[in-house]
């Protein structure tokens, strides 16, 4: 709680604005736009892989929120406040952070696909930025964003492995028919 109170004490209108922009990287709408671009203009198999990871990510996040039912920080502790502009995107339960988990899933998926060091570093910085934005805005506890990052990266890796196995099995089945 002390860390969240510290972040609340350094809030300014400018930082509120910046962190509100950063937190929206984790919106589902961002994934939908990226998926649409890849489906229309890019690699369709990559888009489908990302779609599967996204569905699994959303389902896992909502399942865990409804299992643990942890209230938001400002609900649990009246000393804490949320940045009002972030309130609409912070509905429901707190654990795990959906914005952080979502962005970690989508961005680590692309980092694994492109395998460029500079891109992986950028993804790490952006994932951290989204996580910090959720804390700064008062929407989550540190445990929410830490678990969100771990789940997001794990879902991305697991989804990629499953897709590789399915593609390999499909290819083997097709080859055995010839």
CSV table of N, CA and C in Angstrom, one decimal:
chain,number,residue,atom,x,y,z
A,1,UNK,N,0.8,-1.2,0.0
A,1,UNK,CA,0.0,0.0,0.0
A,1,UNK,C,0.9,1.3,0.0
A,2,UNK,N,2.0,1.2,0.7
A,2,UNK,CA,2.9,2.4,0.7
A,2,UNK,C,3.3,2.8,-0.6
A,3,UNK,N,3.7,1.8,-1.5
A,3,UNK,CA,4.1,2.1,-2.8
A,3,UNK,C,3.0,2.8,-3.6
A,4,UNK,N,1.8,2.3,-3.5
A,4,UNK,CA,0.7,2.9,-4.2
A,4,UNK,C,0.4,4.3,-3.7
A,5,UNK,N,0.5,4.5,-2.4
A,5,UNK,CA,0.4,5.9,-1.8
A,5,UNK,C,1.5,6.8,-2.3
A,6,UNK,N,2.7,6.3,-2.4
A,6,UNK,CA,3.8,7.1,-3.0
A,6,UNK,C,3.5,7.5,-4.4
A,7,UNK,N,3.0,6.6,-5.3
A,7,UNK,CA,2.7,6.9,-6.6
A,7,UNK,C,1.6,8.0,-6.7
A,8,UNK,N,0.6,7.8,-5.8
A,8,UNK,CA,-0.5,8.8,-5.7
A,8,UNK,C,0.1,10.2,-5.4
A,9,UNK,N,1.1,10.2,-4.5
A,9,UNK,CA,1.7,11.5,-4.1
A,9,UNK,C,2.4,12.3,-5.2
A,10,UNK,N,2.9,11.5,-6.2
A,10,UNK,CA,3.6,12.2,-7.3
A,10,UNK,C,2.8,12.4,-8.5
A,11,UNK,N,1.5,12.2,-8.4
A,11,UNK,CA,0.6,12.5,-9.6
A,11,UNK,C,0.6,13.9,-10.0
A,12,UNK,N,0.6,14.2,-11.3
A,12,UNK,CA,0.4,15.5,-11.8
A,12,UNK,C,-0.5,15.4,-13.1
A,13,UNK,N,-1.1,16.4,-13.5
A,13,UNK,CA,-2.0,16.3,-14.7
A,13,UNK,C,-1.2,15.8,-15.9
A,14,UNK,N,0.0,16.2,-16.1
A,14,UNK,CA,0.8,15.8,-17.2
A,14,UNK,C,1.1,14.3,-17.1
A,15,UNK,N,1.5,13.8,-16.0
A,15,UNK,CA,1.8,12.3,-15.8
A,15,UNK,C,0.5,11.5,-15.9
A,16,UNK,N,-0.6,12.1,-15.4
A,16,UNK,CA,-1.9,11.4,-15.6
A,16,UNK,C,-2.2,11.2,-17.1
A,17,UNK,N,-2.0,12.2,-17.9
A,17,UNK,CA,-2.2,12.2,-19.3
A,17,UNK,C,-1.3,11.1,-20.0
A,18,UNK,N,0.0,11.2,-19.6
A,18,UNK,CA,0.9,10.2,-20.2
A,18,UNK,C,0.6,8.8,-19.9
A,19,UNK,N,0.3,8.5,-18.6
A,19,UNK,CA,0.1,7.2,-18.1
A,19,UNK,C,-1.3,6.7,-18.6
A,20,UNK,N,-2.2,7.6,-18.9
A,20,UNK,CA,-3.5,7.2,-19.5
A,20,UNK,C,-3.3,6.7,-20.9
A,21,UNK,N,-2.4,7.4,-21.6
A,21,UNK,CA,-2.1,6.9,-23.0
A,21,UNK,C,-1.4,5.6,-23.0
A,22,UNK,N,-0.4,5.4,-22.1
A,22,UNK,CA,0.3,4.2,-22.0
A,22,UNK,C,-0.6,3.0,-21.6
A,23,UNK,N,-1.5,3.2,-20.7
A,23,UNK,CA,-2.3,2.1,-20.2
A,23,UNK,C,-3.3,1.6,-21.3
A,24,UNK,N,-3.6,2.4,-22.3
A,24,UNK,CA,-4.5,2.0,-23.4
A,24,UNK,C,-3.8,1.1,-24.4
A,25,UNK,N,-2.5,0.9,-24.3
A,25,UNK,CA,-1.8,-0.1,-25.1
A,25,UNK,C,-2.3,-1.5,-24.8
A,26,UNK,N,-2.8,-1.7,-23.5
A,26,UNK,CA,-3.4,-3.0,-23.1
A,26,UNK,C,-4.8,-3.2,-23.4
A,27,UNK,N,-5.5,-2.2,-24.0
A,27,UNK,CA,-6.9,-2.4,-24.4
A,27,UNK,C,-7.1,-3.5,-25.4
A,28,UNK,N,-8.2,-4.2,-25.3
A,28,UNK,CA,-8.6,-5.2,-26.3
A,28,UNK,C,-8.7,-4.6,-27.7
A,29,UNK,N,-9.1,-3.3,-27.8
A,29,UNK,CA,-9.3,-2.7,-29.1
A,29,UNK,C,-8.0,-2.6,-29.8
A,30,UNK,N,-6.8,-2.5,-29.1
A,30,UNK,CA,-5.5,-2.5,-29.8
A,30,UNK,C,-5.3,-3.8,-30.4
A,31,UNK,N,-5.6,-4.9,-29.7
A,31,UNK,CA,-5.4,-6.2,-30.3
A,31,UNK,C,-6.3,-6.5,-31.5
A,32,UNK,N,-7.5,-6.0,-31.4
A,32,UNK,CA,-8.4,-6.1,-32.5
A,32,UNK,C,-7.9,-5.4,-33.8
A,33,UNK,N,-7.4,-4.2,-33.6
A,33,UNK,CA,-6.8,-3.4,-34.7
A,33,UNK,C,-5.6,-4.2,-35.3
A,34,UNK,N,-4.7,-4.6,-34.5
A,34,UNK,CA,-3.5,-5.3,-34.9
A,34,UNK,C,-3.9,-6.6,-35.6
A,35,UNK,N,-4.8,-7.4,-35.1
A,35,UNK,CA,-5.3,-8.6,-35.7
A,35,UNK,C,-5.9,-8.3,-37.1
A,36,UNK,N,-6.7,-7.3,-37.1
A,36,UNK,CA,-7.3,-6.9,-38.4
A,36,UNK,C,-6.3,-6.6,-39.5
A,37,UNK,N,-5.3,-5.8,-39.1
A,37,UNK,CA,-4.3,-5.5,-40.1
A,37,UNK,C,-3.5,-6.7,-40.5
A,38,UNK,N,-3.2,-7.6,-39.6
A,38,UNK,CA,-2.5,-8.9,-40.0
A,38,UNK,C,-3.4,-9.8,-40.9
A,39,UNK,N,-4.7,-9.8,-40.5
A,39,UNK,CA,-5.6,-10.7,-41.3
A,39,UNK,C,-5.7,-10.1,-42.8
A,40,UNK,N,-5.8,-8.8,-42.9
A,40,UNK,CA,-6.0,-8.2,-44.2
A,40,UNK,C,-4.7,-8.1,-45.0
A,41,UNK,N,-3.7,-7.7,-44.3
A,41,UNK,CA,-2.5,-7.2,-45.1
A,41,UNK,C,-1.2,-8.1,-44.8
A,42,UNK,N,-1.3,-8.9,-43.8
A,42,UNK,CA,-0.1,-9.6,-43.4
A,42,UNK,C,-0.2,-11.1,-43.4
A,43,UNK,N,0.5,-11.7,-42.4
A,43,UNK,CA,0.6,-13.1,-42.3
A,43,UNK,C,-0.7,-13.7,-41.6
A,44,UNK,N,-1.5,-14.4,-42.3
A,44,UNK,CA,-2.8,-14.9,-41.8
A,44,UNK,C,-2.5,-15.9,-40.7
A,45,UNK,N,-1.6,-16.8,-40.9
A,45,UNK,CA,-1.3,-17.8,-39.8
A,45,UNK,C,-0.8,-17.1,-38.5
A,46,UNK,N,-0.1,-16.1,-38.6
A,46,UNK,CA,0.4,-15.3,-37.4
A,46,UNK,C,-0.8,-14.7,-36.8
A,47,UNK,N,-1.7,-14.1,-37.6
A,47,UNK,CA,-2.9,-13.5,-37.1
A,47,UNK,C,-3.8,-14.5,-36.3
A,48,UNK,N,-4.0,-15.7,-36.9
A,48,UNK,CA,-4.8,-16.7,-36.2
A,48,UNK,C,-4.1,-17.2,-34.9
A,49,UNK,N,-2.8,-17.3,-34.9
A,49,UNK,CA,-2.1,-17.7,-33.7
A,49,UNK,C,-2.3,-16.6,-32.7
A,50,UNK,N,-2.2,-15.3,-33.0
A,50,UNK,CA,-2.4,-14.3,-32.1
A,50,UNK,C,-3.9,-14.3,-31.6
A,51,UNK,N,-4.8,-14.6,-32.5
A,51,UNK,CA,-6.2,-14.6,-32.1
A,51,UNK,C,-6.5,-15.7,-31.1
A,52,UNK,N,-5.9,-16.9,-31.2
A,52,UNK,CA,-6.0,-18.0,-30.3
A,52,UNK,C,-5.4,-17.5,-28.9
A,53,UNK,N,-4.2,-16.9,-29.0
A,53,UNK,CA,-3.6,-16.4,-27.7
A,53,UNK,C,-4.5,-15.4,-27.1
A,54,UNK,N,-5.1,-14.5,-27.9
A,54,UNK,CA,-5.9,-13.4,-27.3
A,54,UNK,C,-7.2,-14.0,-26.6
A,55,UNK,N,-7.8,-15.0,-27.3
A,55,UNK,CA,-9.0,-15.6,-26.7
A,55,UNK,C,-8.6,-16.3,-25.4
A,56,UNK,N,-7.5,-17.1,-25.4
A,56,UNK,CA,-7.1,-17.8,-24.2
A,56,UNK,C,-6.7,-16.8,-23.1
A,57,UNK,N,-6.1,-15.6,-23.5
A,57,UNK,CA,-5.7,-14.6,-22.5
A,57,UNK,C,-7.0,-14.0,-21.9
A,58,UNK,N,-7.9,-13.6,-22.7
A,58,UNK,CA,-9.2,-13.0,-22.1
A,58,UNK,C,-9.9,-14.0,-21.2
A,59,UNK,N,-10.0,-15.2,-21.7
A,59,UNK,CA,-10.7,-16.2,-20.8
A,59,UNK,C,-10.0,-16.5,-19.5
A,60,UNK,N,-8.7,-16.6,-19.6
A,60,UNK,CA,-7.9,-16.9,-18.4
A,60,UNK,C,-8.0,-15.7,-17.4
A,61,UNK,N,-7.9,-14.5,-17.9
A,61,UNK,CA,-8.0,-13.3,-17.1
A,61,UNK,C,-9.4,-13.2,-16.4
A,62,UNK,N,-10.4,-13.4,-17.1
A,62,UNK,CA,-11.8,-13.3,-16.5
A,62,UNK,C,-12.0,-14.4,-15.5
A,63,UNK,N,-11.5,-15.6,-15.8
A,63,UNK,CA,-11.7,-16.8,-14.9
A,63,UNK,C,-11.0,-16.5,-13.6
A,64,UNK,N,-9.7,-16.0,-13.7
A,64,UNK,CA,-9.0,-15.7,-12.4
A,64,UNK,C,-9.6,-14.5,-11.6
A,65,UNK,N,-10.1,-13.5,-12.3
A,65,UNK,CA,-10.7,-12.4,-11.6
A,65,UNK,C,-12.0,-12.9,-10.9
A,66,UNK,N,-12.7,-13.8,-11.5
A,66,UNK,CA,-13.9,-14.3,-10.8
A,66,UNK,C,-13.6,-15.4,-9.8
A,67,UNK,N,-12.5,-16.0,-9.8
A,67,UNK,CA,-12.1,-16.9,-8.8
A,67,UNK,C,-11.6,-16.2,-7.5
A,68,UNK,N,-10.7,-15.2,-7.7
A,68,UNK,CA,-10.1,-14.5,-6.6
A,68,UNK,C,-10.9,-13.4,-6.1
A,69,UNK,N,-11.7,-12.7,-6.9
A,69,UNK,CA,-12.6,-11.6,-6.5
A,69,UNK,C,-11.9,-10.5,-5.6
A,70,UNK,N,-10.7,-10.1,-6.0
A,70,UNK,CA,-10.0,-9.1,-5.2
A,70,UNK,C,-10.5,-7.7,-5.6
A,71,UNK,N,-10.9,-6.9,-4.7
A,71,UNK,CA,-11.4,-5.6,-5.0
A,71,UNK,C,-10.3,-4.6,-5.4
A,72,UNK,N,-10.6,-3.6,-6.2
A,72,UNK,CA,-9.6,-2.6,-6.6
A,72,UNK,C,-9.0,-1.9,-5.4
A,73,UNK,N,-7.8,-1.4,-5.5
A,73,UNK,CA,-7.1,-0.7,-4.4
A,73,UNK,C,-8.0,0.4,-3.7
A,74,UNK,N,-8.6,1.2,-4.5
A,74,UNK,CA,-9.3,2.3,-3.9
A,74,UNK,C,-10.6,1.9,-3.3
A,75,UNK,N,-11.1,0.7,-3.7
A,75,UNK,CA,-12.3,0.1,-3.1
A,75,UNK,C,-11.9,-0.5,-1.7
A,76,UNK,N,-10.8,-1.2,-1.7
A,76,UNK,CA,-10.4,-1.9,-0.4
A,76,UNK,C,-9.8,-0.9,0.6
A,77,UNK,N,-9.1,0.2,0.1
A,77,UNK,CA,-8.5,1.1,1.0
A,77,UNK,C,-8.9,2.5,0.7
A,78,UNK,N,-9.8,3.2,1.5
A,78,UNK,CA,-10.3,4.5,1.2
A,78,UNK,C,-9.2,5.6,1.1
A,79,UNK,N,-8.0,5.3,1.7
A,79,UNK,CA,-6.9,6.2,1.6
A,79,UNK,C,-6.4,6.4,0.1
A,80,UNK,N,-6.6,5.4,-0.7
A,80,UNK,CA,-6.1,5.4,-2.1
A,80,UNK,C,-7.2,6.0,-3.0
A,81,UNK,N,-6.8,6.7,-4.0
A,81,UNK,CA,-7.7,7.1,-5.0
A,81,UNK,C,-7.2,6.7,-6.4
A,82,UNK,N,-8.2,6.7,-7.3
A,82,UNK,CA,-7.9,6.3,-8.7
A,82,UNK,C,-7.9,7.6,-9.5
A,83,UNK,N,-7.1,7.7,-10.5
A,83,UNK,CA,-7.1,8.9,-11.5
A,83,UNK,C,-8.5,8.7,-12.2
A,84,UNK,N,-9.3,9.7,-12.1
A,84,UNK,CA,-10.7,9.6,-12.5
A,84,UNK,C,-10.8,9.2,-14.0
A,85,UNK,N,-9.9,9.7,-14.8
A,85,UNK,CA,-10.0,9.3,-16.2
A,85,UNK,C,-9.7,7.9,-16.5
A,86,UNK,N,-9.2,7.1,-15.5
A,86,UNK,CA,-8.9,5.7,-15.6
A,86,UNK,C,-10.0,4.8,-15.0
A,87,UNK,N,-11.0,5.4,-14.4
A,87,UNK,CA,-12.0,4.7,-13.7
A,87,UNK,C,-12.9,3.8,-14.6
A,88,UNK,N,-13.3,4.2,-15.8
A,88,UNK,CA,-14.1,3.4,-16.7
A,88,UNK,C,-13.4,2.1,-17.1
A,89,UNK,N,-12.1,2.2,-17.3
A,89,UNK,CA,-11.3,1.0,-17.7
A,89,UNK,C,-10.9,0.1,-16.6
A,90,UNK,N,-11.3,0.5,-15.3
A,90,UNK,CA,-10.9,-0.2,-14.1
A,90,UNK,C,-12.2,-0.8,-13.4
A,91,UNK,N,-13.0,-1.4,-14.2
A,91,UNK,CA,-14.2,-2.0,-13.6
A,91,UNK,C,-14.0,-3.4,-13.2
A,92,UNK,N,-14.8,-4.0,-12.4
A,92,UNK,CA,-14.6,-5.4,-12.0
A,92,UNK,C,-13.5,-5.5,-11.0
A,93,UNK,N,-13.0,-6.8,-10.9
A,93,UNK,CA,-12.0,-7.1,-9.9
A,93,UNK,C,-10.6,-6.7,-10.4
A,94,UNK,N,-9.7,-6.8,-9.4
A,94,UNK,CA,-8.4,-6.2,-9.6
A,94,UNK,C,-7.4,-7.3,-10.1
A,95,UNK,N,-7.5,-8.5,-9.7
A,95,UNK,CA,-6.4,-9.5,-9.9
A,95,UNK,C,-6.9,-10.5,-10.9
A,96,UNK,N,-6.0,-10.8,-11.9
A,96,UNK,CA,-4.8,-10.1,-12.3
A,96,UNK,C,-5.2,-8.9,-13.3
A,97,UNK,N,-4.2,-8.1,-13.5
A,97,UNK,CA,-4.4,-6.9,-14.4
A,97,UNK,C,-4.6,-7.3,-15.8
A,98,UNK,N,-5.8,-7.0,-16.3
A,98,UNK,CA,-6.2,-7.4,-17.7
A,98,UNK,C,-5.4,-6.6,-18.7
A,99,UNK,N,-5.2,-5.3,-18.5
A,99,UNK,CA,-4.4,-4.5,-19.4
A,99,UNK,C,-3.0,-5.0,-19.5
A,100,UNK,N,-2.4,-5.2,-18.3
A,100,UNK,CA,-1.0,-5.7,-18.3
A,100,UNK,C,-0.9,-7.1,-18.9
A,101,UNK,N,-1.8,-8.0,-18.6
A,101,UNK,CA,-1.8,-9.3,-19.1
A,101,UNK,C,-2.0,-9.3,-20.6
A,102,UNK,N,-3.0,-8.5,-21.1
A,102,UNK,CA,-3.2,-8.4,-22.5
A,102,UNK,C,-2.1,-7.9,-23.3
A,103,UNK,N,-1.5,-6.8,-22.8
A,103,UNK,CA,-0.4,-6.2,-23.6
A,103,UNK,C,0.8,-7.2,-23.5
A,104,UNK,N,1.1,-7.8,-22.4
A,104,UNK,CA,2.2,-8.8,-22.3
A,104,UNK,C,2.0,-9.9,-23.3
A,105,UNK,N,0.8,-10.4,-23.4
A,105,UNK,CA,0.5,-11.5,-24.3
A,105,UNK,C,0.8,-11.0,-25.8
A,106,UNK,N,0.2,-9.9,-26.2
A,106,UNK,CA,0.3,-9.5,-27.6
A,106,UNK,C,1.7,-9.1,-28.0
A,107,UNK,N,2.3,-8.3,-27.1
A,107,UNK,CA,3.7,-7.8,-27.4
A,107,UNK,C,4.7,-8.9,-27.4
A,108,UNK,N,4.6,-9.8,-26.4
A,108,UNK,CA,5.6,-10.9,-26.3
A,108,UNK,C,5.4,-11.9,-27.4
A,109,UNK,N,4.2,-12.0,-27.9
A,109,UNK,CA,3.9,-12.9,-29.0
A,109,UNK,C,4.7,-12.3,-30.2
A,110,UNK,N,4.7,-11.0,-30.5
A,110,UNK,CA,5.4,-10.5,-31.6
A,110,UNK,C,6.9,-10.5,-31.4
A,111,UNK,N,7.3,-10.3,-30.2
A,111,UNK,CA,8.8,-10.4,-29.9
A,111,UNK,C,9.3,-11.8,-30.2
A,112,UNK,N,8.5,-12.8,-29.8
A,112,UNK,CA,8.9,-14.2,-30.1
A,112,UNK,C,8.9,-14.5,-31.6
A,113,UNK,N,8.0,-13.9,-32.4
A,113,UNK,CA,7.9,-14.1,-33.8
A,113,UNK,C,9.0,-13.4,-34.6
A,114,UNK,N,9.3,-12.2,-34.2
A,114,UNK,CA,10.3,-11.4,-34.9
A,114,UNK,C,11.7,-11.6,-34.5
A,115,UNK,N,11.9,-12.1,-33.3
A,115,UNK,CA,13.3,-12.5,-32.8
A,115,UNK,C,14.4,-11.5,-33.1
A,116,UNK,N,14.1,-10.2,-32.8
A,116,UNK,CA,15.1,-9.1,-32.9
A,116,UNK,C,15.4,-8.6,-31.5
A,117,UNK,N,16.6,-8.5,-31.2
A,117,UNK,CA,17.0,-8.1,-29.8
A,117,UNK,C,16.4,-6.7,-29.5
A,118,UNK,N,16.6,-5.8,-30.4
A,118,UNK,CA,16.1,-4.4,-30.2
A,118,UNK,C,14.6,-4.4,-29.9
A,119,UNK,N,13.9,-5.2,-30.7
A,119,UNK,CA,12.4,-5.3,-30.5
A,119,UNK,C,12.0,-5.9,-29.2
A,120,UNK,N,12.8,-7.0,-28.8
A,120,UNK,CA,12.5,-7.6,-27.5
A,120,UNK,C,12.7,-6.6,-26.4
A,121,UNK,N,13.8,-5.8,-26.5
A,121,UNK,CA,14.0,-4.8,-25.4
A,121,UNK,C,12.9,-3.8,-25.4
A,122,UNK,N,12.5,-3.3,-26.6
A,122,UNK,CA,11.4,-2.4,-26.7
A,122,UNK,C,10.1,-3.0,-26.0
A,123,UNK,N,9.8,-4.2,-26.3
A,123,UNK,CA,8.7,-4.9,-25.8
A,123,UNK,C,8.8,-4.9,-24.2
A,124,UNK,N,9.9,-5.3,-23.7
A,124,UNK,CA,10.1,-5.3,-22.3
A,124,UNK,C,9.9,-4.0,-21.6
A,125,UNK,N,10.4,-2.9,-22.3
A,125,UNK,CA,10.2,-1.5,-21.7
A,125,UNK,C,8.7,-1.2,-21.8
A,126,UNK,N,8.0,-1.5,-22.9
A,126,UNK,CA,6.6,-1.2,-23.0
A,126,UNK,C,5.7,-2.0,-22.1
A,127,UNK,N,6.0,-3.3,-21.9
A,127,UNK,CA,5.3,-4.1,-20.9
A,127,UNK,C,5.4,-3.5,-19.5
A,128,UNK,N,6.7,-3.1,-19.1
A,128,UNK,CA,6.9,-2.5,-17.8
A,128,UNK,C,6.1,-1.2,-17.7
A,129,UNK,N,6.1,-0.4,-18.8
A,129,UNK,CA,5.4,0.9,-18.8
A,129,UNK,C,3.9,0.7,-18.6
A,130,UNK,N,3.3,-0.3,-19.3
A,130,UNK,CA,1.9,-0.5,-19.1
A,130,UNK,C,1.6,-1.0,-17.6
A,131,UNK,N,2.5,-1.8,-17.1
A,131,UNK,CA,2.3,-2.3,-15.7
A,131,UNK,C,2.4,-1.1,-14.7
A,132,UNK,N,3.4,-0.3,-14.9
A,132,UNK,CA,3.6,0.9,-14.0
A,132,UNK,C,2.4,1.9,-14.2
A,133,UNK,N,1.9,2.0,-15.4
A,133,UNK,CA,0.8,2.9,-15.6
A,133,UNK,C,-0.5,2.4,-14.8
A,134,UNK,N,-0.7,1.1,-14.7
A,134,UNK,CA,-1.8,0.6,-14.0
A,134,UNK,C,-1.7,0.9,-12.5
A,135,UNK,N,-0.4,0.8,-12.0
A,135,UNK,CA,-0.1,1.2,-10.6
A,135,UNK,C,-0.3,2.7,-10.4
A,136,UNK,N,0.3,3.5,-11.2
A,136,UNK,CA,0.3,4.9,-11.1
A,136,UNK,C,-1.2,5.4,-11.1
A,137,UNK,N,-2.0,4.9,-12.0
A,137,UNK,CA,-3.4,5.4,-12.1
A,137,UNK,C,-4.2,4.9,-10.9
A,138,UNK,N,-3.7,4.0,-10.1
A,138,UNK,CA,-4.4,3.5,-8.9
A,138,UNK,C,-5.4,2.4,-9.2
A,139,UNK,N,-5.2,1.7,-10.4
A,139,UNK,CA,-6.2,0.7,-10.7
A,139,UNK,C,-5.8,-0.7,-10.2
A,140,UNK,N,-4.5,-0.9,-9.8
A,140,UNK,CA,-4.1,-2.2,-9.4
A,140,UNK,C,-3.0,-2.2,-8.3
A,141,UNK,N,-2.9,-3.4,-7.7
A,141,UNK,CA,-1.8,-3.6,-6.8
A,141,UNK,C,-0.6,-4.2,-7.6
A,142,UNK,N,0.6,-4.1,-7.0
A,142,UNK,CA,1.8,-4.6,-7.7
A,142,UNK,C,1.6,-6.1,-8.0
A,143,UNK,N,1.0,-6.9,-7.1
A,143,UNK,CA,0.8,-8.3,-7.4
A,143,UNK,C,0.0,-8.5,-8.6
A,144,UNK,N,-1.0,-7.6,-8.9
A,144,UNK,CA,-1.9,-7.8,-10.0
A,144,UNK,C,-1.1,-7.6,-11.3
A,145,UNK,N,-0.2,-6.7,-11.4
A,145,UNK,CA,0.6,-6.5,-12.6
A,145,UNK,C,1.7,-7.5,-12.8
A,146,UNK,N,2.3,-7.9,-11.7
A,146,UNK,CA,3.4,-8.9,-11.8
A,146,UNK,C,2.8,-10.2,-12.4
A,147,UNK,N,1.7,-10.6,-11.8
A,147,UNK,CA,1.0,-11.9,-12.3
A,147,UNK,C,0.5,-11.7,-13.7
A,148,UNK,N,0.0,-10.5,-14.0
A,148,UNK,CA,-0.5,-10.2,-15.4
A,148,UNK,C,0.7,-10.3,-16.4
A,149,UNK,N,1.8,-9.8,-16.1
A,149,UNK,CA,3.0,-10.0,-17.0
A,149,UNK,C,3.3,-11.5,-17.1
A,150,UNK,N,3.4,-12.2,-16.0
A,150,UNK,CA,3.8,-13.6,-16.1
A,150,UNK,C,2.8,-14.4,-16.9
A,151,UNK,N,1.5,-14.2,-16.6
A,151,UNK,CA,0.5,-14.9,-17.4
A,151,UNK,C,0.5,-14.5,-18.9
A,152,UNK,N,0.7,-13.2,-19.2
A,152,UNK,CA,0.7,-12.8,-20.6
A,152,UNK,C,1.8,-13.4,-21.3
A,153,UNK,N,3.0,-13.4,-20.8
A,153,UNK,CA,4.2,-14.0,-21.5
A,153,UNK,C,4.0,-15.5,-21.6
A,154,UNK,N,3.5,-16.1,-20.5
A,154,UNK,CA,3.3,-17.5,-20.5
A,154,UNK,C,2.3,-18.0,-21.5
A,155,UNK,N,1.2,-17.2,-21.6
A,155,UNK,CA,0.1,-17.5,-22.6
A,155,UNK,C,0.7,-17.4,-24.0
A,156,UNK,N,1.5,-16.4,-24.2
A,156,UNK,CA,2.1,-16.2,-25.6
A,156,UNK,C,3.0,-17.3,-25.9
A,157,UNK,N,3.8,-17.7,-25.0
A,157,UNK,CA,4.7,-18.8,-25.3
A,157,UNK,C,4.0,-20.1,-25.5
A,158,UNK,N,3.0,-20.4,-24.6
A,158,UNK,CA,2.2,-21.6,-24.7
A,158,UNK,C,1.4,-21.7,-26.0
A,159,UNK,N,0.8,-20.5,-26.3
A,159,UNK,CA,0.0,-20.5,-27.6
A,159,UNK,C,0.9,-20.7,-28.8
A,160,UNK,N,2.1,-20.2,-28.8
A,160,UNK,CA,3.0,-20.4,-29.9
A,160,UNK,C,3.4,-21.9,-30.0
A,161,UNK,N,3.7,-22.5,-28.9
A,161,UNK,CA,4.2,-23.9,-28.9
A,161,UNK,C,3.0,-24.8,-29.4
A,162,UNK,N,1.8,-24.5,-28.9
A,162,UNK,CA,0.7,-25.3,-29.3
A,162,UNK,C,0.4,-25.2,-30.8
A,163,UNK,N,0.5,-24.0,-31.3
A,163,UNK,CA,0.4,-23.7,-32.7
A,163,UNK,C,1.4,-24.5,-33.6
A,164,UNK,N,2.7,-24.5,-33.1
A,164,UNK,CA,3.7,-25.2,-33.8
A,164,UNK,C,3.4,-26.7,-33.8
A,165,UNK,N,2.9,-27.2,-32.7
A,165,UNK,CA,2.6,-28.7,-32.6
A,165,UNK,C,1.4,-29.0,-33.6
A,166,UNK,N,0.4,-28.1,-33.6
A,166,UNK,CA,-0.7,-28.4,-34.4
A,166,UNK,C,-0.3,-28.3,-35.9
A,167,UNK,N,0.5,-27.3,-36.3
A,167,UNK,CA,0.9,-27.2,-37.6
A,167,UNK,C,1.8,-28.4,-38.0
A,168,UNK,N,2.7,-28.9,-37.1
A,168,UNK,CA,3.5,-30.0,-37.4
A,168,UNK,C,2.6,-31.3,-37.5
A,169,UNK,N,1.6,-31.4,-36.7
A,169,UNK,CA,0.8,-32.6,-36.7
A,169,UNK,C,-0.1,-32.6,-38.0
A,170,UNK,N,-0.6,-31.4,-38.4
A,170,UNK,CA,-1.4,-31.3,-39.6
A,170,UNK,C,-0.5,-31.6,-40.8
A,171,UNK,N,0.7,-31.0,-40.8
A,171,UNK,CA,1.6,-31.3,-41.9
A,171,UNK,C,1.9,-32.8,-42.1
A,172,UNK,N,2.2,-33.4,-40.9
A,172,UNK,CA,2.5,-34.9,-40.9
A,172,UNK,C,1.3,-35.7,-41.4
A,173,UNK,N,0.1,-35.3,-41.0
A,173,UNK,CA,-1.1,-36.0,-41.5
A,173,UNK,C,-1.3,-35.8,-43.0
A,174,UNK,N,-1.1,-34.6,-43.5
A,174,UNK,CA,-1.2,-34.4,-44.9
A,174,UNK,C,-0.2,-35.2,-45.7
A,175,UNK,N,1.1,-35.2,-45.2
A,175,UNK,CA,2.1,-35.9,-45.9
A,175,UNK,C,1.9,-37.4,-45.8
A,176,UNK,N,1.3,-38.0,-44.8
A,176,UNK,CA,1.1,-39.4,-44.7
A,176,UNK,C,0.0,-39.8,-45.7
A,177,UNK,N,-0.9,-38.9,-46.1
A,177,UNK,CA,-2.0,-39.2,-47.0
A,177,UNK,C,-1.5,-39.3,-48.5
A,178,UNK,N,-0.3,-38.9,-48.7
A,178,UNK,CA,0.2,-38.9,-50.1
A,178,UNK,C,0.9,-40.2,-50.4
